[in-house]
Short mmCIF file of C-alpha atoms in Angstrom, two decimals:
data_model
loop_
_atom_site.label_atom_id
_atom_site.label_comp_id
_atom_site.label_asym_id
_atom_site.label_seq_id
_atom_site.Cartn_x
_atom_site.Cartn_y
_atom_site.Cartn_z
CA UNK G 268 130.04 95.93 100.11
CA UNK G 269 126.56 95.84 101.66
CA UNK G 270 124.03 97.46 99.41
CA UNK G 271 122.04 100.45 100.59
CA UNK G 272 118.51 100.34 99.22
CA UNK G 273 115.91 103.11 99.02
CA UNK G 274 112.35 101.77 99.14
CA UNK G 275 109.88 104.40 98.05
CA UNK G 276 106.31 103.58 99.16
CA UNK G 277 107.45 101.61 102.18
CA UNK G 278 103.97 101.05 103.68
CA UNK G 279 102.41 99.39 100.68
CA UNK G 280 101.59 95.60 100.55
CA UNK G 281 104.47 94.65 98.31
CA UNK G 282 106.91 96.79 100.36
CA UNK G 283 105.84 95.27 103.65
CA UNK G 284 106.51 91.85 102.10
CA UNK G 285 109.93 92.64 100.74
CA UNK G 286 111.17 94.61 103.79
CA UNK G 287 111.98 91.51 105.86
CA UNK G 288 113.51 89.71 102.86
CA UNK G 289 115.87 92.67 102.21
CA UNK G 290 116.87 92.90 105.85
CA UNK G 291 117.31 89.10 106.18
CA UNK G 292 120.25 89.51 103.71
CA UNK G 293 121.87 91.98 106.05
CA UNK G 294 121.35 94.75 103.60
CA UNK G 295 120.72 98.42 104.60
CA UNK G 296 117.22 99.70 103.85
CA UNK G 297 115.69 103.17 103.97
CA UNK G 298 111.94 102.87 103.73
CA UNK G 299 110.16 106.12 102.66
CA UNK G 300 106.65 106.66 104.04
CA UNK G 301 104.29 109.64 103.92
CA UNK G 302 102.60 109.20 107.24
CA UNK G 303 104.65 109.09 110.53
CA UNK G 304 101.91 106.92 112.01
CA UNK G 305 103.05 104.11 109.61
CA UNK G 306 106.50 104.06 111.15
CA UNK G 307 105.77 101.35 113.76
CA UNK G 308 104.33 99.03 111.07
CA UNK G 309 107.56 99.33 109.00
CA UNK G 310 109.72 98.79 112.11
CA UNK G 311 107.69 95.72 112.95
CA UNK G 312 108.15 94.31 109.44
CA UNK G 313 111.85 94.84 109.74
CA UNK G 314 112.38 93.18 113.12
CA UNK G 315 113.37 89.74 111.86
CA UNK G 316 116.36 90.70 109.85
CA UNK G 317 119.94 91.61 110.84
CA UNK G 318 120.07 94.38 108.25
CA UNK G 319 119.89 98.11 109.18
CA UNK G 320 116.49 99.78 108.81
CA UNK G 321 115.86 103.52 108.53
CA UNK G 322 112.45 105.01 108.09
CA UNK G 323 112.22 108.39 106.29
CA UNK G 324 109.04 110.37 106.40
CA UNK G 325 108.73 112.25 103.06
CA UNK G 326 105.68 112.98 100.96
CA UNK G 327 106.04 111.98 97.32
CA UNK G 328 103.30 114.53 96.69
CA UNK G 329 106.07 117.12 97.08
CA UNK G 330 108.30 115.56 94.37
CA UNK G 331 107.59 118.01 91.48
CA UNK G 332 110.99 117.89 89.76
CA UNK G 333 114.13 115.84 89.31
CA UNK G 334 115.87 118.15 91.85
CA UNK G 335 113.21 117.23 94.45
CA UNK G 336 113.96 113.54 93.81
CA UNK G 337 117.63 114.21 93.78
CA UNK G 338 117.41 115.81 97.27
CA UNK G 339 116.06 112.48 98.67
CA UNK G 340 118.65 110.43 96.78
CA UNK G 341 121.44 112.69 98.07
CA UNK G 342 120.12 112.30 101.58
CA UNK G 343 119.90 108.52 101.56
CA UNK G 344 122.81 107.74 99.12
CA UNK G 345 121.36 104.47 97.86
CA UNK G 346 123.05 101.94 95.60
CA UNK G 347 119.65 100.63 94.53
CA UNK G 348 116.22 102.19 94.34
CA UNK G 349 112.88 100.34 94.55
CA UNK G 350 109.80 102.29 93.45
CA UNK G 351 106.76 100.69 95.02
CA UNK G 352 104.81 103.85 95.63
CA UNK G 353 101.44 104.88 94.35
CA UNK G 354 98.50 107.12 95.30
CA UNK G 355 96.44 104.04 96.09
CA UNK G 356 93.33 105.50 94.55
CA UNK G 357 93.31 108.30 97.03
CA UNK G 358 93.04 111.91 95.93
CA UNK G 359 91.58 111.36 92.57
CA UNK G 360 93.09 111.19 89.08
CA UNK G 361 95.34 114.27 89.48
CA UNK G 362 97.07 112.75 92.56
CA UNK G 363 97.39 109.42 90.86
CA UNK G 364 99.04 111.06 87.87
CA UNK G 365 101.29 113.19 90.14
CA UNK G 366 102.61 110.27 92.14
CA UNK G 367 102.22 107.10 89.93
CA UNK G 368 103.60 108.78 86.81
CA UNK G 369 105.28 112.22 87.38
CA UNK G 370 107.09 111.57 90.69
CA UNK G 371 108.22 108.15 89.45
CA UNK G 372 109.64 109.72 86.27
CA UNK G 373 111.49 112.34 88.36
CA UNK G 374 113.11 109.56 90.44
CA UNK G 375 114.01 107.49 87.39
CA UNK G 376 115.68 110.41 85.69
CA UNK G 377 117.36 111.51 88.86
CA UNK G 378 118.59 107.95 89.51
CA UNK G 379 120.06 107.75 85.99
CA UNK G 380 122.11 110.85 86.63
CA UNK G 381 123.41 109.40 89.95
CA UNK G 382 126.47 107.20 89.19
CA UNK G 383 126.34 105.36 92.52
CA UNK G 384 122.88 103.97 91.72
CA UNK G 385 123.29 100.71 89.79
CA UNK G 386 119.77 99.30 89.96
CA UNK G 387 116.23 100.74 89.76
CA UNK G 388 113.33 98.32 90.33
CA UNK G 389 109.84 99.62 89.45
CA UNK G 390 107.06 97.65 91.06
CA UNK G 391 103.90 97.93 88.96
CA UNK G 392 100.96 96.04 87.67
CA UNK G 393 99.52 95.37 84.29
CA UNK G 394 95.82 95.95 83.69
CA UNK G 395 93.44 95.42 80.94
CA UNK G 396 90.48 97.72 80.18
CA UNK G 397 87.58 97.66 77.82
CA UNK G 398 87.27 101.39 78.01
CA UNK G 399 89.66 104.29 78.64
CA UNK G 400 90.06 105.24 82.26
CA UNK G 401 88.45 108.60 82.98
CA UNK G 402 91.73 110.17 83.96
CA UNK G 403 93.61 109.11 80.78
CA UNK G 404 94.06 111.65 78.04
CA UNK G 405 93.95 110.66 74.36
CA UNK G 406 97.75 110.32 74.25
CA UNK G 407 97.61 107.76 77.08
CA UNK G 408 94.91 105.67 75.57
#
């Protein structure tokens, strides 16, 4: 069976690099983006592959609970989920926390409670700091 993949944060650098690779395998991909103006870029990245590409415009800013995440999962019905989303330094610490942490957790928990989802890939980065980031609380440091 051909996998159906949900890519959250479809307009990011990593996502734009993996989109053609996924579609080259003839897999089905739904790429979630926040801004409808980004749709043409996603479609261009997906031109080379024989796989089926859908672009879904949804703001991860609106994912405030597991049920919000579940609504998107139920709409797309993916077998695999790739989280490659992030605030990208826009909107300050509260937005970074809301998307990079909270929305991600909601999707992870919702995916765990969805039997059809067999894989969840979280794209992230390690960093090293000499001092605590200004948006981290004591528990995070």
